[in-house]
Tab-separated table of C-alpha atoms and ligand atoms in Angstrom:
chain	number	residue	atom	x	y	z
K	695	UNK	CA	-100.950	79.715	20.050
K	696	UNK	CA	-99.575	83.127	19.366
K	697	UNK	CA	-100.471	86.760	19.615
K	698	UNK	CA	-103.535	86.747	21.803
K	699	UNK	CA	-104.566	90.029	23.284
K	700	UNK	CA	-105.055	89.173	26.935
K	701	UNK	CA	-102.858	86.328	28.091
K	702	UNK	CA	-101.970	86.829	31.725
K	703	UNK	CA	-99.213	85.063	33.674
K	704	UNK	CA	-101.162	85.158	36.921
K	705	UNK	CA	-104.843	85.799	37.582
K	706	UNK	CA	-105.377	89.486	36.775
K	707	UNK	CA	-106.695	91.859	39.462
K	708	UNK	CA	-110.255	90.942	40.384
K	709	UNK	CA	-109.942	87.297	39.282
K	710	UNK	CA	-110.054	84.384	41.709
K	711	UNK	CA	-107.224	81.862	42.075
K	712	UNK	CA	-108.986	79.686	39.465
K	713	UNK	CA	-109.087	82.719	37.154
K	714	UNK	CA	-112.854	83.101	37.292
K	715	UNK	CA	-114.498	86.507	37.483
K	716	UNK	CA	-118.112	87.541	37.959
K	717	UNK	CA	-119.908	87.702	34.613
K	718	UNK	CA	-121.362	91.084	35.544
K	719	UNK	CA	-124.315	90.572	33.243
K	720	UNK	CA	-125.982	93.828	34.288
K	721	UNK	CA	-122.964	95.801	33.109
K	722	UNK	CA	-123.092	94.771	29.442
K	723	UNK	CA	-124.092	97.752	27.313
K	724	UNK	CA	-126.925	97.790	24.785
K	725	UNK	CA	-124.301	97.905	22.028
K	726	UNK	CA	-122.627	94.767	23.409
K	727	UNK	CA	-125.931	92.900	23.513
K	728	UNK	CA	-126.555	94.071	19.953
K	729	UNK	CA	-123.252	92.540	18.828
K	730	UNK	CA	-124.453	89.195	20.173
K	731	UNK	CA	-127.810	89.580	18.426
K	732	UNK	CA	-126.155	90.417	15.102
K	733	UNK	CA	-123.848	87.412	15.318
K	734	UNK	CA	-126.615	85.138	16.558
K	735	UNK	CA	-129.005	86.076	13.764
K	736	UNK	CA	-126.351	85.598	11.112
K	737	UNK	CA	-125.559	82.099	12.367
K	738	UNK	CA	-129.207	81.080	12.725
K	739	UNK	CA	-129.761	81.807	9.048
K	740	UNK	CA	-127.080	79.272	8.181
K	741	UNK	CA	-126.971	76.591	10.838
K	742	UNK	CA	-130.252	74.673	10.397
K	743	UNK	CA	-129.223	71.823	8.089
K	744	UNK	CA	-125.539	72.580	8.746
K	745	UNK	CA	-125.084	72.082	12.489
K	746	UNK	CA	-125.735	68.644	13.997
K	747	UNK	CA	-128.997	67.927	15.823
K	748	UNK	CA	-127.282	67.861	19.204
K	749	UNK	CA	-126.136	71.448	18.709
K	750	UNK	CA	-129.527	72.700	17.539
K	751	UNK	CA	-131.283	70.900	20.399
K	752	UNK	CA	-128.805	72.429	22.856
K	753	UNK	CA	-129.719	75.944	21.748
K	754	UNK	CA	-133.361	75.145	22.466
K	755	UNK	CA	-132.758	73.348	25.739
K	756	UNK	CA	-130.645	76.185	27.113
K	757	UNK	CA	-132.984	78.835	25.781
K	758	UNK	CA	-130.181	80.571	23.930
K	759	UNK	CA	-132.565	82.202	21.487
K	760	UNK	CA	-133.172	85.265	23.643
K	761	UNK	CA	-131.993	88.627	22.461
K	762	UNK	CA	-128.546	89.323	23.759
K	763	UNK	CA	-125.618	87.964	25.740
K	764	UNK	CA	-126.949	85.148	27.927
K	765	UNK	CA	-127.050	85.572	31.674
K	766	UNK	CA	-124.812	82.688	32.804
K	767	UNK	CA	-126.787	82.212	36.026
K	768	UNK	CA	-129.989	81.505	34.103
K	769	UNK	CA	-128.289	79.416	31.429
K	770	UNK	CA	-126.460	77.394	34.071
K	771	UNK	CA	-129.593	76.318	35.868
K	772	UNK	CA	-130.770	74.600	32.664
K	773	UNK	CA	-127.313	73.269	31.736
K	774	UNK	CA	-126.679	71.959	35.209
K	775	UNK	CA	-129.940	70.086	35.225
K	776	UNK	CA	-129.161	68.457	31.860
K	777	UNK	CA	-125.540	67.363	32.252
K	778	UNK	CA	-124.093	68.789	35.468
K	779	UNK	CA	-121.964	71.340	33.589
K	780	UNK	CA	-121.552	74.991	34.645
K	781	UNK	CA	-120.241	77.890	32.584
K	782	UNK	CA	-117.868	80.204	34.482
K	783	UNK	CA	-116.653	83.614	33.288
K	784	UNK	CA	-112.938	84.273	32.756
K	785	UNK	CA	-111.140	87.398	31.516
K	786	UNK	CA	-109.583	85.667	28.498
K	787	UNK	CA	-107.474	82.619	27.764
K	788	UNK	CA	-106.358	80.838	30.925
K	789	UNK	CA	-103.243	78.690	31.487
K	790	UNK	CA	-103.485	75.073	30.351
K	791	UNK	CA	-103.495	73.548	33.833
K	792	UNK	CA	-106.284	75.887	34.951
K	793	UNK	CA	-108.304	75.124	31.818
K	794	UNK	CA	-107.967	71.361	32.290
K	795	UNK	CA	-108.914	71.583	35.955
K	796	UNK	CA	-112.116	73.432	35.067
K	797	UNK	CA	-113.051	70.875	32.404
K	798	UNK	CA	-112.253	67.930	34.654
K	799	UNK	CA	-114.770	69.390	37.124
K	800	UNK	CA	-117.415	70.021	34.473
K	801	UNK	CA	-116.891	73.767	34.420
K	802	UNK	CA	-116.488	75.479	31.081
K	803	UNK	CA	-114.503	78.738	31.182
K	804	UNK	CA	-116.024	81.315	28.847
K	805	UNK	CA	-114.586	84.692	27.951
K	806	UNK	CA	-116.629	87.389	29.695
K	807	UNK	CA	-116.072	90.060	27.029
K	808	UNK	CA	-117.634	90.379	23.594
K	809	UNK	CA	-115.785	91.318	20.407
K	810	UNK	CA	-115.868	94.852	19.039
K	811	UNK	CA	-118.163	95.651	16.103
K	812	UNK	CA	-115.179	95.668	13.698
K	813	UNK	CA	-114.307	92.096	14.720
K	814	UNK	CA	-117.555	90.416	13.724
K	815	UNK	CA	-115.901	88.092	11.210
K	816	UNK	CA	-112.600	87.412	12.847
K	817	UNK	CA	-111.257	87.491	16.370
K	818	UNK	CA	-108.146	85.757	17.562
K	819	UNK	CA	-109.017	85.347	21.210
K	820	UNK	CA	-112.254	83.535	22.054
K	821	UNK	CA	-114.954	85.890	23.323
K	822	UNK	CA	-118.324	85.182	24.910
K	823	UNK	CA	-119.967	84.596	21.540
K	824	UNK	CA	-117.517	81.939	20.445
K	825	UNK	CA	-117.328	80.355	23.883
K	826	UNK	CA	-121.037	80.333	24.707
K	827	UNK	CA	-122.799	80.125	21.354
K	828	UNK	CA	-120.091	77.855	19.928
K	829	UNK	CA	-119.308	75.518	22.828
K	830	UNK	CA	-122.144	75.457	25.316
K	831	UNK	CA	-124.973	73.903	23.240
K	832	UNK	CA	-122.922	70.704	22.783
K	833	UNK	CA	-122.348	70.542	26.554
K	834	UNK	CA	-126.069	69.846	26.931
K	835	UNK	CA	-125.531	66.489	25.203
K	836	UNK	CA	-124.687	63.794	27.787
K	837	UNK	CA	-122.088	62.012	25.635
K	838	UNK	CA	-120.301	65.166	24.583
K	839	UNK	CA	-120.457	66.361	28.195
K	840	UNK	CA	-118.582	63.234	29.285
K	841	UNK	CA	-116.053	63.649	26.467
K	842	UNK	CA	-115.189	67.182	27.557
K	843	UNK	CA	-114.696	66.132	31.154
K	844	UNK	CA	-112.499	63.218	30.064
K	845	UNK	CA	-110.517	65.651	27.928
K	846	UNK	CA	-109.830	67.805	30.977
K	847	UNK	CA	-108.607	64.787	32.937
K	848	UNK	CA	-106.511	63.664	29.976
K	849	UNK	CA	-105.110	67.165	29.608
K	850	UNK	CA	-103.724	67.220	33.117
K	851	UNK	CA	-102.096	63.873	32.449
K	852	UNK	CA	-100.670	64.935	29.072
K	853	UNK	CA	-99.243	68.069	30.659
K	854	UNK	CA	-97.374	65.932	33.175
K	855	UNK	CA	-96.077	63.673	30.389
K	856	UNK	CA	-95.007	66.532	28.112
K	857	UNK	CA	-97.521	65.400	25.458
K	858	UNK	CA	-99.711	68.442	25.260
K	859	UNK	CA	-98.999	69.162	21.619
K	860	UNK	CA	-100.489	65.872	20.475
K	861	UNK	CA	-103.509	66.133	22.749
K	862	UNK	CA	-104.149	69.731	21.685
K	863	UNK	CA	-104.570	68.509	18.108
K	864	UNK	CA	-107.353	66.215	19.252
K	865	UNK	CA	-109.161	69.189	20.802
K	866	UNK	CA	-108.625	71.256	17.699
K	867	UNK	CA	-109.932	68.668	15.259
K	868	UNK	CA	-112.900	67.613	17.406
K	869	UNK	CA	-114.141	70.236	19.884
K	870	UNK	CA	-113.222	73.182	17.658
K	871	UNK	CA	-113.399	71.926	14.068
K	872	UNK	CA	-115.159	68.557	14.129
K	873	UNK	CA	-117.626	67.280	11.546
K	874	UNK	CA	-120.024	64.382	12.065
K	875	UNK	CA	-121.523	61.897	9.645
K	876	UNK	CA	-125.320	61.616	9.925
K	877	UNK	CA	-128.110	59.999	7.910
K	878	UNK	CA	-128.749	63.431	6.387
K	879	UNK	CA	-125.114	64.001	5.409
K	880	UNK	CA	-122.165	65.722	7.056
K	881	UNK	CA	-122.958	68.068	9.908
K	882	UNK	CA	-120.901	70.445	12.053
K	883	UNK	CA	-120.335	69.983	15.777
K	884	UNK	CA	-117.078	71.985	16.181
K	885	UNK	CA	-117.416	75.278	18.055
K	886	UNK	CA	-114.882	77.110	15.900
K	887	UNK	CA	-117.037	76.372	12.871
K	888	UNK	CA	-120.528	76.983	14.253
K	889	UNK	CA	-119.529	80.385	15.578
K	890	UNK	CA	-118.095	81.461	12.181
K	891	UNK	CA	-120.316	82.564	9.338
K	892	UNK	CA	-117.770	81.934	6.615
K	893	UNK	CA	-116.325	78.680	7.906
K	894	UNK	CA	-119.756	77.109	8.442
K	895	UNK	CA	-120.247	77.055	4.695
K	896	UNK	CA	-116.612	76.412	3.798
K	897	UNK	CA	-116.255	73.382	6.081
K	898	UNK	CA	-119.190	71.532	4.552
K	899	UNK	CA	-119.416	72.802	0.994
K	900	UNK	CA	-116.127	74.121	-0.328
K	901	UNK	CA	-114.187	71.723	-2.612
K	902	UNK	CA	-110.877	72.923	-1.159
K	903	UNK	CA	-110.363	71.095	2.170
K	904	UNK	CA	-109.856	67.380	2.731
K	905	UNK	CA	-112.587	65.673	4.745
K	906	UNK	CA	-111.271	62.473	6.303
K	907	UNK	CA	-112.622	59.828	8.663
K	908	UNK	CA	-111.649	60.372	12.295
K	909	UNK	CA	-108.722	58.233	13.442
K	910	UNK	CA	-107.437	59.114	16.903
K	911	UNK	CA	-103.725	58.518	16.431
K	912	UNK	CA	-103.727	60.027	12.962
K	913	UNK	CA	-105.409	63.179	14.251
K	914	UNK	CA	-102.863	63.502	17.045
K	915	UNK	CA	-100.076	63.558	14.448
K	916	UNK	CA	-101.696	66.147	12.189
K	917	UNK	CA	-100.523	69.763	12.139
K	918	UNK	CA	-103.183	72.483	12.135
K	919	UNK	CA	-103.481	76.156	11.381
K	920	UNK	CA	-104.897	78.785	13.687
K	921	UNK	CA	-104.954	81.704	11.261
K	922	UNK	CA	-107.348	80.646	8.525
K	923	UNK	CA	-109.897	78.042	7.424
K	924	UNK	CA	-108.766	74.491	8.059
K	925	UNK	CA	-107.252	72.488	5.209
K	926	UNK	CA	-108.498	69.231	6.669
K	927	UNK	CA	-111.573	68.324	8.714
K	928	UNK	CA	-112.020	64.985	10.477
K	929	UNK	CA	-115.419	63.302	10.422
K	930	UNK	CA	-116.680	61.243	13.375
K	931	UNK	CA	-119.394	58.589	12.920
K	932	UNK	CA	-121.060	59.607	16.164
K	933	UNK	CA	-120.362	61.188	19.530
K	934	UNK	CA	-120.438	57.673	20.995
K	935	UNK	CA	-117.563	56.708	18.701
K	936	UNK	CA	-115.601	59.784	19.784
K	937	UNK	CA	-116.085	59.075	23.462
K	938	UNK	CA	-115.360	55.340	23.096
K	939	UNK	CA	-112.108	55.886	21.174
K	940	UNK	CA	-110.818	58.389	23.680
K	941	UNK	CA	-111.542	56.178	26.684
K	942	UNK	CA	-108.539	53.993	25.919
K	943	UNK	CA	-105.266	54.649	27.746
K	944	UNK	CA	-103.289	57.188	25.696
K	945	UNK	CA	-99.995	56.138	27.333
K	946	UNK	CA	-98.989	53.690	24.556
K	947	UNK	CA	-100.134	56.167	21.896
K	948	UNK	CA	-97.975	58.915	23.382
K	949	UNK	CA	-95.014	56.501	23.363
K	950	UNK	CA	-95.501	55.780	19.663
K	951	UNK	CA	-95.978	59.441	18.836
K	952	UNK	CA	-92.641	60.353	20.386
K	953	UNK	CA	-90.887	58.567	17.527
K	954	UNK	CA	-93.316	59.556	14.775
K	955	UNK	CA	-93.145	62.481	12.376
K	956	UNK	CA	-95.925	65.075	12.371
K	957	UNK	CA	-98.223	64.832	9.375
K	958	UNK	CA	-98.335	67.872	7.097
K	959	UNK	CA	-101.766	69.389	6.955
K	960	UNK	CA	-102.552	68.382	3.357
K	961	UNK	CA	-101.527	64.740	3.682
K	962	UNK	CA	-103.972	62.053	2.562
K	963	UNK	CA	-102.775	58.605	3.632
K	964	UNK	CA	-103.647	55.347	1.847
K	965	UNK	CA	-105.284	54.292	5.123
K	966	UNK	CA	-107.488	57.420	5.368
K	967	UNK	CA	-111.221	57.108	4.930
K	968	UNK	CA	-111.721	59.866	2.371
K	969	UNK	CA	-115.014	61.781	2.331
K	970	UNK	CA	-113.562	64.562	0.160
K	971	UNK	CA	-110.162	64.733	-1.440
K	972	UNK	CA	-109.834	68.484	-1.419
K	973	UNK	CA	-108.427	70.580	-4.231
K	974	UNK	CA	-106.686	72.859	-1.652
K	975	UNK	CA	-107.449	75.637	-4.121
K	976	UNK	CA	-108.402	78.076	-1.365
K	977	UNK	CA	-105.215	77.572	0.649
K	978	UNK	CA	-102.978	77.550	-2.404
K	979	UNK	CA	-104.448	80.878	-3.542
K	980	UNK	CA	-103.287	82.369	-0.243
K	981	UNK	CA	-106.460	81.870	1.781
K	982	UNK	CA	-108.224	84.635	3.656
K	983	UNK	CA	-105.534	87.134	2.830
K	984	UNK	CA	-105.403	86.500	-0.920
K	985	UNK	CA	-106.712	89.211	-3.221
K	986	UNK	CA	-108.674	86.576	-5.104
K	987	UNK	CA	-110.592	85.501	-2.016
K	988	UNK	CA	-113.938	87.129	-1.456
K	989	UNK	CA	-114.160	86.210	2.247
I	1488	LIG	N1	-107.990	58.417	27.606
I	1488	LIG	C1	-107.094	59.548	27.694
I	1488	LIG	C2	-105.797	59.197	28.435
I	1488	LIG	O1	-105.576	58.061	28.782
I	1488	LIG	C3	-107.808	60.747	28.316
I	1488	LIG	C4	-108.665	61.505	27.348
I	1488	LIG	C5	-110.028	61.268	27.232
I	1488	LIG	C6	-108.094	62.450	26.529
I	1488	LIG	C7	-110.803	61.963	26.322
I	1488	LIG	C8	-108.877	63.154	25.647
I	1488	LIG	C9	-110.213	62.934	25.528
I	1488	LIG	O2	-104.979	60.061	28.639
I	1489	CO	CO1	-113.232	77.401	21.375
């Protein structure tokens, strides 16, 4: 991924060898807490009926309704009791091997800083709002908690095999931008969606993107974009399905993928389970940066 603000080659001054830093909760300013509150209140107007039950229950269970940036120490005592996960503070994005090692040990690295007031709608590097509000509620679900740990273990393996690109797509289309089928209709579980006001609505309701049934190998072949709303979302039947499908050995899949072409982002295959065949109108009009878009 390109152009992030704080990517370090080695742990920056003050960070431990595993790149963690103290959260320093007492040092957040009133204005920084207010940024959290503004973002939080905006999302809570939208998410009931949009986010999956597991996410909404996670907010309750971790008591993330309080006014301001959560104190990780307090949040962690609840999270740890539920699923054995711990949130640790980091200065920004960390190297892949460090990230995978944290996940494999049920530690979720969260950016310590919060975005500036002029970045409420868009920030390229994940901050504490995206990382905590977006990711941590799902970590209170036991099945998702196991999936994330397995992903960390699989990441270390993929790194050794030179297969990170394919595995990263799985993360993107599940952990960040996943949708789930429920008895009440499609719901969001992806952190990149639930922490975004505009994409929460777009992902579920806009006629533009394709919405396709989750297929592990297909997802691992599919290109993605980091600069705008997704053009395709993949829909899981349940978290159990996601965990079960990823518990197979990816070795043979990686072998097949070495000889396979990447799938362009707009592709709909005859074998796809199609929830929505998107018009792609939003992307074709130039997306977020088009004059015609009101985002
Ligand atoms: N089963 C994968 C492997 O064999 C590991 C993995 C699990 C990857 C869950 C991602 C998510 O490499
Ligand atoms: Co994220």
